[in-house]
Amino acid sequence: MVEVTVEEFVACSPEAFLALVMDPRRYAEVDRKLGRIDWVHSEGDVTEFRFRSALPGLGPGPKVVSRMTLTPGRRVDVRLPDRPENRLVRRVSTFEAYFECVPVDGGIRVRRRIAFGFAAPLRRLVEPVLRRRLRADVEAEVRGAKRLLER
């Protein structure tokens, strides 16, 4: 498994940061792992969207559906739901991620965690590349969100 956790101070409210995350089309401006977005469906605190995935150093991947669940003012959990579109990806890999916001003086401390695991046939090929490239990608993503919100 390849896991990366990044923390960053952002001068905004938890609600502003989490609203950005819950808007996949807008968040795609700062996250290179989100390729072309086909559709977005939101209902209450849950947003699902289908997009072309792209992992750093590995190029474009398959289209997947991601589900984001908001805990208002605190965090967004991201998973690949059990849907037909995700059948192949869920068979060969695991994915989990979250964004957590903790209020601090003048803004928030954002914690972004993302983790990928792969089945044995892919593990030796994919995980070494992700170990080298994922941290820098996630750091750039969080810095991009910070710049977008602090303008």
Short mmCIF file of N, CA and C in Angstrom, two decimals:
data_model
loop_
_atom_site.label_atom_id
_atom_site.label_comp_id
_atom_site.label_asym_id
_atom_site.label_seq_id
_atom_site.Cartn_x
_atom_site.Cartn_y
_atom_site.Cartn_z
N MET A 1 0.85 -1.19 0.00
CA MET A 1 0.00 0.00 0.00
C MET A 1 0.88 1.24 0.00
N VAL A 2 0.44 2.24 -0.74
CA VAL A 2 1.11 3.53 -0.79
C VAL A 2 0.18 4.54 -0.13
N GLU A 3 0.69 5.20 0.90
CA GLU A 3 -0.13 6.14 1.67
C GLU A 3 0.63 7.44 1.83
N VAL A 4 -0.07 8.56 1.63
CA VAL A 4 0.53 9.88 1.79
C VAL A 4 -0.42 10.73 2.63
N THR A 5 0.14 11.42 3.62
CA THR A 5 -0.61 12.40 4.41
C THR A 5 0.14 13.72 4.35
N VAL A 6 -0.58 14.78 4.02
CA VAL A 6 0.00 16.12 3.90
C VAL A 6 -0.82 17.05 4.78
N GLU A 7 -0.14 17.94 5.50
CA GLU A 7 -0.82 18.96 6.30
C GLU A 7 -0.41 20.34 5.82
N GLU A 8 -1.37 21.27 5.87
CA GLU A 8 -1.10 22.63 5.40
C GLU A 8 -2.02 23.60 6.12
N PHE A 9 -1.51 24.78 6.46
CA PHE A 9 -2.34 25.86 6.99
C PHE A 9 -3.00 26.57 5.82
N VAL A 10 -4.30 26.85 5.93
CA VAL A 10 -5.02 27.60 4.91
C VAL A 10 -5.84 28.68 5.62
N ALA A 11 -5.73 29.90 5.14
CA ALA A 11 -6.44 31.04 5.75
C ALA A 11 -7.87 31.10 5.19
N CYS A 12 -8.71 30.19 5.67
CA CYS A 12 -10.13 30.17 5.30
C CYS A 12 -10.87 29.38 6.36
N SER A 13 -12.17 29.28 6.20
CA SER A 13 -12.97 28.50 7.14
C SER A 13 -13.02 27.04 6.70
N PRO A 14 -13.33 26.12 7.62
CA PRO A 14 -13.50 24.73 7.21
C PRO A 14 -14.59 24.60 6.14
N GLU A 15 -15.66 25.36 6.28
CA GLU A 15 -16.76 25.28 5.33
C GLU A 15 -16.31 25.65 3.92
N ALA A 16 -15.48 26.70 3.80
CA ALA A 16 -15.00 27.11 2.48
C ALA A 16 -14.12 26.04 1.85
N PHE A 17 -13.21 25.47 2.64
CA PHE A 17 -12.33 24.44 2.10
C PHE A 17 -13.11 23.20 1.69
N LEU A 18 -14.00 22.76 2.56
CA LEU A 18 -14.76 21.54 2.27
C LEU A 18 -15.74 21.75 1.11
N ALA A 19 -16.26 22.96 0.94
CA ALA A 19 -17.12 23.26 -0.21
C ALA A 19 -16.32 23.13 -1.51
N LEU A 20 -15.08 23.57 -1.50
CA LEU A 20 -14.22 23.40 -2.67
C LEU A 20 -14.03 21.92 -2.99
N VAL A 21 -13.73 21.12 -1.99
CA VAL A 21 -13.52 19.69 -2.19
C VAL A 21 -14.79 19.03 -2.74
N MET A 22 -15.94 19.42 -2.22
CA MET A 22 -17.21 18.79 -2.63
C MET A 22 -17.67 19.23 -4.02
N ASP A 23 -16.94 20.12 -4.65
CA ASP A 23 -17.23 20.55 -6.02
C ASP A 23 -16.14 19.99 -6.93
N PRO A 24 -16.31 18.75 -7.43
CA PRO A 24 -15.23 18.10 -8.16
C PRO A 24 -14.75 18.86 -9.39
N ARG A 25 -15.62 19.54 -10.08
CA ARG A 25 -15.18 20.29 -11.27
C ARG A 25 -14.24 21.43 -10.87
N ARG A 26 -14.56 22.09 -9.79
CA ARG A 26 -13.68 23.17 -9.32
C ARG A 26 -12.41 22.61 -8.71
N TYR A 27 -12.53 21.52 -7.94
CA TYR A 27 -11.34 20.94 -7.31
C TYR A 27 -10.38 20.38 -8.36
N ALA A 28 -10.90 19.96 -9.51
CA ALA A 28 -10.04 19.44 -10.58
C ALA A 28 -9.05 20.49 -11.07
N GLU A 29 -9.30 21.76 -10.79
CA GLU A 29 -8.36 22.82 -11.15
C GLU A 29 -7.03 22.65 -10.41
N VAL A 30 -7.05 21.99 -9.24
CA VAL A 30 -5.83 21.85 -8.45
C VAL A 30 -5.37 20.40 -8.29
N ASP A 31 -6.20 19.45 -8.70
CA ASP A 31 -5.87 18.03 -8.51
C ASP A 31 -5.70 17.36 -9.88
N ARG A 32 -4.43 17.07 -10.22
CA ARG A 32 -4.12 16.45 -11.51
C ARG A 32 -4.58 15.00 -11.60
N LYS A 33 -4.95 14.41 -10.46
CA LYS A 33 -5.43 13.02 -10.48
C LYS A 33 -6.86 12.92 -11.00
N LEU A 34 -7.54 14.06 -11.08
CA LEU A 34 -8.91 14.11 -11.59
C LEU A 34 -8.86 14.50 -13.06
N GLY A 35 -9.06 13.53 -13.93
CA GLY A 35 -9.13 13.81 -15.36
C GLY A 35 -10.52 14.33 -15.72
N ARG A 36 -10.88 14.14 -16.95
CA ARG A 36 -12.17 14.63 -17.45
C ARG A 36 -13.32 14.10 -16.59
N ILE A 37 -14.17 15.01 -16.15
CA ILE A 37 -15.33 14.65 -15.32
C ILE A 37 -16.55 14.54 -16.23
N ASP A 38 -17.20 13.37 -16.21
CA ASP A 38 -18.36 13.13 -17.06
C ASP A 38 -19.65 13.64 -16.44
N TRP A 39 -19.83 13.41 -15.15
CA TRP A 39 -21.04 13.87 -14.47
C TRP A 39 -20.79 13.99 -12.97
N VAL A 40 -21.65 14.80 -12.34
CA VAL A 40 -21.62 15.02 -10.88
C VAL A 40 -23.05 14.96 -10.39
N HIS A 41 -23.30 14.16 -9.34
CA HIS A 41 -24.61 14.09 -8.70
C HIS A 41 -24.41 14.34 -7.20
N SER A 42 -25.13 15.32 -6.68
CA SER A 42 -25.06 15.64 -5.25
C SER A 42 -26.43 15.52 -4.63
N GLU A 43 -26.45 14.95 -3.44
CA GLU A 43 -27.69 14.86 -2.66
C GLU A 43 -27.30 14.99 -1.20
N GLY A 44 -27.71 16.10 -0.59
CA GLY A 44 -27.36 16.33 0.81
C GLY A 44 -25.85 16.41 0.97
N ASP A 45 -25.31 15.60 1.87
CA ASP A 45 -23.88 15.62 2.18
C ASP A 45 -23.07 14.59 1.37
N VAL A 46 -23.67 14.06 0.30
CA VAL A 46 -22.99 13.05 -0.52
C VAL A 46 -22.92 13.54 -1.97
N THR A 47 -21.72 13.45 -2.54
CA THR A 47 -21.52 13.78 -3.95
C THR A 47 -20.84 12.60 -4.62
N GLU A 48 -21.40 12.16 -5.75
CA GLU A 48 -20.76 11.15 -6.58
C GLU A 48 -20.44 11.78 -7.92
N PHE A 49 -19.31 11.35 -8.50
CA PHE A 49 -18.96 11.84 -9.83
C PHE A 49 -18.14 10.80 -10.57
N ARG A 50 -18.30 10.79 -11.90
CA ARG A 50 -17.52 9.87 -12.72
C ARG A 50 -16.46 10.67 -13.46
N PHE A 51 -15.24 10.14 -13.45
CA PHE A 51 -14.12 10.85 -14.06
C PHE A 51 -13.09 9.85 -14.57
N ARG A 52 -12.19 10.35 -15.41
CA ARG A 52 -11.06 9.56 -15.88
C ARG A 52 -9.95 9.75 -14.85
N SER A 53 -9.57 8.68 -14.19
CA SER A 53 -8.53 8.76 -13.17
C SER A 53 -7.16 8.89 -13.82
N ALA A 54 -6.23 9.47 -13.08
CA ALA A 54 -4.85 9.61 -13.54
C ALA A 54 -3.94 9.58 -12.33
N LEU A 55 -3.06 8.60 -12.26
CA LEU A 55 -2.12 8.50 -11.15
C LEU A 55 -0.77 9.05 -11.55
N PRO A 56 -0.11 9.79 -10.66
CA PRO A 56 1.17 10.41 -10.99
C PRO A 56 2.20 9.38 -11.44
N GLY A 57 2.78 9.64 -12.61
CA GLY A 57 3.81 8.76 -13.14
C GLY A 57 3.27 7.57 -13.89
N LEU A 58 1.94 7.36 -13.87
CA LEU A 58 1.34 6.19 -14.50
C LEU A 58 0.40 6.56 -15.64
N GLY A 59 0.06 7.82 -15.76
CA GLY A 59 -0.80 8.25 -16.85
C GLY A 59 -2.26 7.99 -16.58
N PRO A 60 -3.08 8.15 -17.64
CA PRO A 60 -4.52 8.00 -17.47
C PRO A 60 -4.91 6.57 -17.12
N GLY A 61 -5.89 6.48 -16.26
CA GLY A 61 -6.43 5.18 -15.87
C GLY A 61 -7.85 5.05 -16.36
N PRO A 62 -8.58 4.10 -15.80
CA PRO A 62 -9.96 3.89 -16.23
C PRO A 62 -10.89 4.97 -15.66
N LYS A 63 -12.09 5.03 -16.23
CA LYS A 63 -13.12 5.89 -15.65
C LYS A 63 -13.63 5.20 -14.40
N VAL A 64 -13.80 5.98 -13.34
CA VAL A 64 -14.31 5.45 -12.08
C VAL A 64 -15.36 6.42 -11.53
N VAL A 65 -16.15 5.91 -10.59
CA VAL A 65 -17.09 6.75 -9.86
C VAL A 65 -16.57 6.88 -8.44
N SER A 66 -16.47 8.10 -7.98
CA SER A 66 -16.00 8.39 -6.63
C SER A 66 -17.17 8.92 -5.81
N ARG A 67 -17.21 8.56 -4.53
CA ARG A 67 -18.24 9.06 -3.61
C ARG A 67 -17.56 9.84 -2.49
N MET A 68 -18.00 11.09 -2.33
CA MET A 68 -17.49 11.94 -1.25
C MET A 68 -18.62 12.14 -0.24
N THR A 69 -18.30 11.95 1.03
CA THR A 69 -19.28 12.13 2.09
C THR A 69 -18.77 13.22 3.03
N LEU A 70 -19.55 14.26 3.17
CA LEU A 70 -19.20 15.42 3.99
C LEU A 70 -19.66 15.24 5.42
N THR A 71 -18.77 15.48 6.36
CA THR A 71 -19.13 15.70 7.76
C THR A 71 -19.00 17.20 7.94
N PRO A 72 -20.12 17.94 7.96
CA PRO A 72 -20.08 19.40 7.90
C PRO A 72 -19.10 20.03 8.91
N GLY A 73 -18.31 20.96 8.36
CA GLY A 73 -17.36 21.69 9.19
C GLY A 73 -16.14 20.90 9.63
N ARG A 74 -16.04 19.60 9.26
CA ARG A 74 -14.94 18.78 9.77
C ARG A 74 -14.14 18.06 8.70
N ARG A 75 -14.85 17.28 7.82
CA ARG A 75 -14.08 16.45 6.90
C ARG A 75 -14.92 15.96 5.73
N VAL A 76 -14.20 15.47 4.72
CA VAL A 76 -14.79 14.78 3.59
C VAL A 76 -14.06 13.46 3.45
N ASP A 77 -14.83 12.37 3.43
CA ASP A 77 -14.29 11.04 3.18
C ASP A 77 -14.56 10.66 1.74
N VAL A 78 -13.56 10.06 1.09
CA VAL A 78 -13.65 9.72 -0.33
C VAL A 78 -13.42 8.22 -0.49
N ARG A 79 -14.31 7.58 -1.24
CA ARG A 79 -14.23 6.13 -1.49
C ARG A 79 -14.68 5.84 -2.92
N LEU A 80 -14.39 4.65 -3.38
CA LEU A 80 -14.96 4.14 -4.63
C LEU A 80 -16.12 3.24 -4.24
N PRO A 81 -17.36 3.66 -4.50
CA PRO A 81 -18.51 2.86 -4.08
C PRO A 81 -18.63 1.58 -4.89
N ASP A 82 -19.39 0.66 -4.36
CA ASP A 82 -19.65 -0.61 -5.03
C ASP A 82 -20.67 -0.36 -6.15
N ARG A 83 -20.15 -0.01 -7.32
CA ARG A 83 -20.97 0.30 -8.50
C ARG A 83 -20.38 -0.45 -9.69
N PRO A 84 -21.19 -0.75 -10.69
CA PRO A 84 -20.69 -1.47 -11.86
C PRO A 84 -19.48 -0.80 -12.52
N GLU A 85 -19.48 0.55 -12.55
CA GLU A 85 -18.38 1.27 -13.18
C GLU A 85 -17.04 1.02 -12.48
N ASN A 86 -17.08 0.63 -11.22
CA ASN A 86 -15.86 0.45 -10.43
C ASN A 86 -15.45 -1.02 -10.30
N ARG A 87 -16.18 -1.92 -10.92
CA ARG A 87 -15.95 -3.35 -10.72
C ARG A 87 -14.50 -3.75 -10.98
N LEU A 88 -13.94 -3.37 -12.13
CA LEU A 88 -12.57 -3.76 -12.47
C LEU A 88 -11.57 -3.15 -11.50
N VAL A 89 -11.69 -1.86 -11.25
CA VAL A 89 -10.73 -1.18 -10.37
C VAL A 89 -10.78 -1.76 -8.96
N ARG A 90 -11.97 -2.03 -8.45
CA ARG A 90 -12.09 -2.58 -7.09
C ARG A 90 -11.54 -4.00 -7.01
N ARG A 91 -11.51 -4.70 -8.14
CA ARG A 91 -10.98 -6.06 -8.16
C ARG A 91 -9.45 -6.08 -8.03
N VAL A 92 -8.78 -5.04 -8.55
CA VAL A 92 -7.31 -5.05 -8.58
C VAL A 92 -6.67 -4.01 -7.66
N SER A 93 -7.50 -3.16 -7.01
CA SER A 93 -6.89 -2.12 -6.18
C SER A 93 -7.84 -1.70 -5.06
N THR A 94 -7.26 -0.98 -4.11
CA THR A 94 -8.05 -0.35 -3.05
C THR A 94 -7.72 1.14 -3.05
N PHE A 95 -8.66 1.93 -2.60
CA PHE A 95 -8.48 3.38 -2.56
C PHE A 95 -9.27 3.93 -1.39
N GLU A 96 -8.66 4.83 -0.67
CA GLU A 96 -9.37 5.60 0.36
C GLU A 96 -8.65 6.92 0.54
N ALA A 97 -9.43 7.93 0.90
CA ALA A 97 -8.86 9.26 1.08
C ALA A 97 -9.77 10.08 1.98
N TYR A 98 -9.19 11.14 2.54
CA TYR A 98 -10.01 12.10 3.27
C TYR A 98 -9.33 13.45 3.29
N PHE A 99 -10.14 14.46 3.59
CA PHE A 99 -9.70 15.82 3.86
C PHE A 99 -10.27 16.14 5.24
N GLU A 100 -9.42 16.61 6.13
CA GLU A 100 -9.87 16.94 7.48
C GLU A 100 -9.45 18.37 7.78
N CYS A 101 -10.35 19.15 8.36
CA CYS A 101 -10.08 20.55 8.68
C CYS A 101 -10.20 20.78 10.18
N VAL A 102 -9.17 21.37 10.76
CA VAL A 102 -9.17 21.71 12.18
C VAL A 102 -8.97 23.22 12.30
N PRO A 103 -9.92 23.92 12.92
CA PRO A 103 -9.76 25.36 13.08
C PRO A 103 -8.53 25.70 13.94
N VAL A 104 -7.77 26.70 13.48
CA VAL A 104 -6.63 27.24 14.23
C VAL A 104 -6.70 28.76 14.07
N ASP A 105 -5.87 29.47 14.83
CA ASP A 105 -5.86 30.93 14.72
C ASP A 105 -5.63 31.37 13.28
N GLY A 106 -6.56 32.16 12.74
CA GLY A 106 -6.41 32.72 11.41
C GLY A 106 -6.80 31.82 10.26
N GLY A 107 -7.30 30.62 10.54
CA GLY A 107 -7.69 29.73 9.45
C GLY A 107 -7.90 28.30 9.91
N ILE A 108 -7.39 27.37 9.11
CA ILE A 108 -7.55 25.94 9.40
C ILE A 108 -6.25 25.20 9.13
N ARG A 109 -6.12 24.07 9.78
CA ARG A 109 -5.06 23.12 9.47
C ARG A 109 -5.76 22.01 8.68
N VAL A 110 -5.35 21.85 7.40
CA VAL A 110 -5.93 20.83 6.53
C VAL A 110 -5.03 19.60 6.57
N ARG A 111 -5.64 18.46 6.75
CA ARG A 111 -4.92 17.18 6.63
C ARG A 111 -5.54 16.44 5.47
N ARG A 112 -4.70 16.11 4.47
CA ARG A 112 -5.15 15.38 3.28
C ARG A 112 -4.45 14.03 3.29
N ARG A 113 -5.23 12.96 3.31
CA ARG A 113 -4.66 11.61 3.28
C ARG A 113 -5.22 10.89 2.07
N ILE A 114 -4.35 10.14 1.40
CA ILE A 114 -4.76 9.34 0.26
C ILE A 114 -3.96 8.04 0.30
N ALA A 115 -4.62 6.93 0.01
CA ALA A 115 -3.95 5.62 0.07
C ALA A 115 -4.44 4.74 -1.08
N PHE A 116 -3.49 4.09 -1.72
CA PHE A 116 -3.77 3.13 -2.79
C PHE A 116 -3.11 1.81 -2.46
N GLY A 117 -3.78 0.73 -2.75
CA GLY A 117 -3.20 -0.60 -2.65
C GLY A 117 -3.52 -1.35 -3.93
N PHE A 118 -2.66 -2.28 -4.30
CA PHE A 118 -2.84 -3.00 -5.55
C PHE A 118 -2.66 -4.49 -5.34
N ALA A 119 -3.38 -5.29 -6.14
CA ALA A 119 -3.27 -6.74 -6.10
C ALA A 119 -1.86 -7.15 -6.56
N ALA A 120 -1.47 -8.35 -6.15
CA ALA A 120 -0.11 -8.84 -6.40
C ALA A 120 0.40 -8.64 -7.82
N PRO A 121 -0.35 -8.93 -8.87
CA PRO A 121 0.23 -8.77 -10.20
C PRO A 121 0.63 -7.33 -10.52
N LEU A 122 -0.08 -6.36 -9.98
CA LEU A 122 0.22 -4.96 -10.26
C LEU A 122 1.14 -4.31 -9.23
N ARG A 123 1.13 -4.84 -8.03
CA ARG A 123 1.83 -4.21 -6.90
C ARG A 123 3.28 -3.86 -7.24
N ARG A 124 4.04 -4.81 -7.80
CA ARG A 124 5.47 -4.57 -8.07
C ARG A 124 5.70 -3.53 -9.15
N LEU A 125 4.74 -3.36 -10.05
CA LEU A 125 4.88 -2.38 -11.12
C LEU A 125 4.43 -0.98 -10.71
N VAL A 126 3.30 -0.91 -10.03
CA VAL A 126 2.64 0.36 -9.77
C VAL A 126 3.12 1.04 -8.49
N GLU A 127 3.23 0.29 -7.41
CA GLU A 127 3.53 0.93 -6.12
C GLU A 127 4.89 1.63 -6.08
N PRO A 128 5.96 1.10 -6.69
CA PRO A 128 7.23 1.86 -6.66
C PRO A 128 7.11 3.23 -7.35
N VAL A 129 6.37 3.30 -8.43
CA VAL A 129 6.18 4.58 -9.13
C VAL A 129 5.40 5.54 -8.24
N LEU A 130 4.32 5.05 -7.63
CA LEU A 130 3.53 5.91 -6.75
C LEU A 130 4.33 6.37 -5.53
N ARG A 131 5.16 5.49 -4.99
CA ARG A 131 5.98 5.89 -3.83
C ARG A 131 6.88 7.08 -4.18
N ARG A 132 7.37 7.12 -5.41
CA ARG A 132 8.26 8.21 -5.84
C ARG A 132 7.49 9.48 -6.19
N ARG A 133 6.25 9.37 -6.67
CA ARG A 133 5.57 10.51 -7.26
C ARG A 133 4.37 11.06 -6.49
N LEU A 134 3.73 10.24 -5.67
CA LEU A 134 2.46 10.63 -5.07
C LEU A 134 2.59 11.78 -4.08
N ARG A 135 3.61 11.75 -3.21
CA ARG A 135 3.74 12.82 -2.20
C ARG A 135 3.83 14.20 -2.86
N ALA A 136 4.69 14.35 -3.84
CA ALA A 136 4.83 15.66 -4.50
C ALA A 136 3.53 16.08 -5.16
N ASP A 137 2.81 15.13 -5.74
CA ASP A 137 1.53 15.44 -6.38
C ASP A 137 0.51 15.93 -5.35
N VAL A 138 0.41 15.25 -4.22
CA VAL A 138 -0.56 15.65 -3.19
C VAL A 138 -0.16 16.98 -2.56
N GLU A 139 1.13 17.20 -2.35
CA GLU A 139 1.59 18.49 -1.82
C GLU A 139 1.21 19.63 -2.78
N ALA A 140 1.42 19.42 -4.08
CA ALA A 140 1.06 20.44 -5.08
C ALA A 140 -0.46 20.66 -5.10
N GLU A 141 -1.22 19.59 -4.95
CA GLU A 141 -2.68 19.69 -4.92
C GLU A 141 -3.14 20.57 -3.75
N VAL A 142 -2.63 20.31 -2.56
CA VAL A 142 -3.05 21.05 -1.37
C VAL A 142 -2.58 22.51 -1.46
N ARG A 143 -1.36 22.73 -1.96
CA ARG A 143 -0.90 24.12 -2.16
C ARG A 143 -1.77 24.85 -3.18
N GLY A 144 -2.21 24.14 -4.21
CA GLY A 144 -3.10 24.74 -5.21
C GLY A 144 -4.44 25.13 -4.61
N ALA A 145 -4.99 24.27 -3.75
CA ALA A 145 -6.25 24.59 -3.07
C ALA A 145 -6.05 25.81 -2.17
N LYS A 146 -4.94 25.87 -1.49
CA LYS A 146 -4.62 27.01 -0.61
C LYS A 146 -4.59 28.30 -1.44
N ARG A 147 -3.86 28.29 -2.57
CA ARG A 147 -3.78 29.48 -3.43
C ARG A 147 -5.16 29.89 -3.92
N LEU A 148 -5.95 28.93 -4.34
CA LEU A 148 -7.29 29.21 -4.86
C LEU A 148 -8.17 29.87 -3.79
N LEU A 149 -8.10 29.38 -2.56
CA LEU A 149 -8.96 29.91 -1.49
C LEU A 149 -8.43 31.18 -0.86
N GLU A 150 -7.14 31.41 -0.95
CA GLU A 150 -6.57 32.60 -0.32
C GLU A 150 -6.45 33.79 -1.26
N ARG A 151 -6.90 33.65 -2.50
CA ARG A 151 -6.85 34.78 -3.45
C ARG A 151 -7.65 35.95 -2.95
#
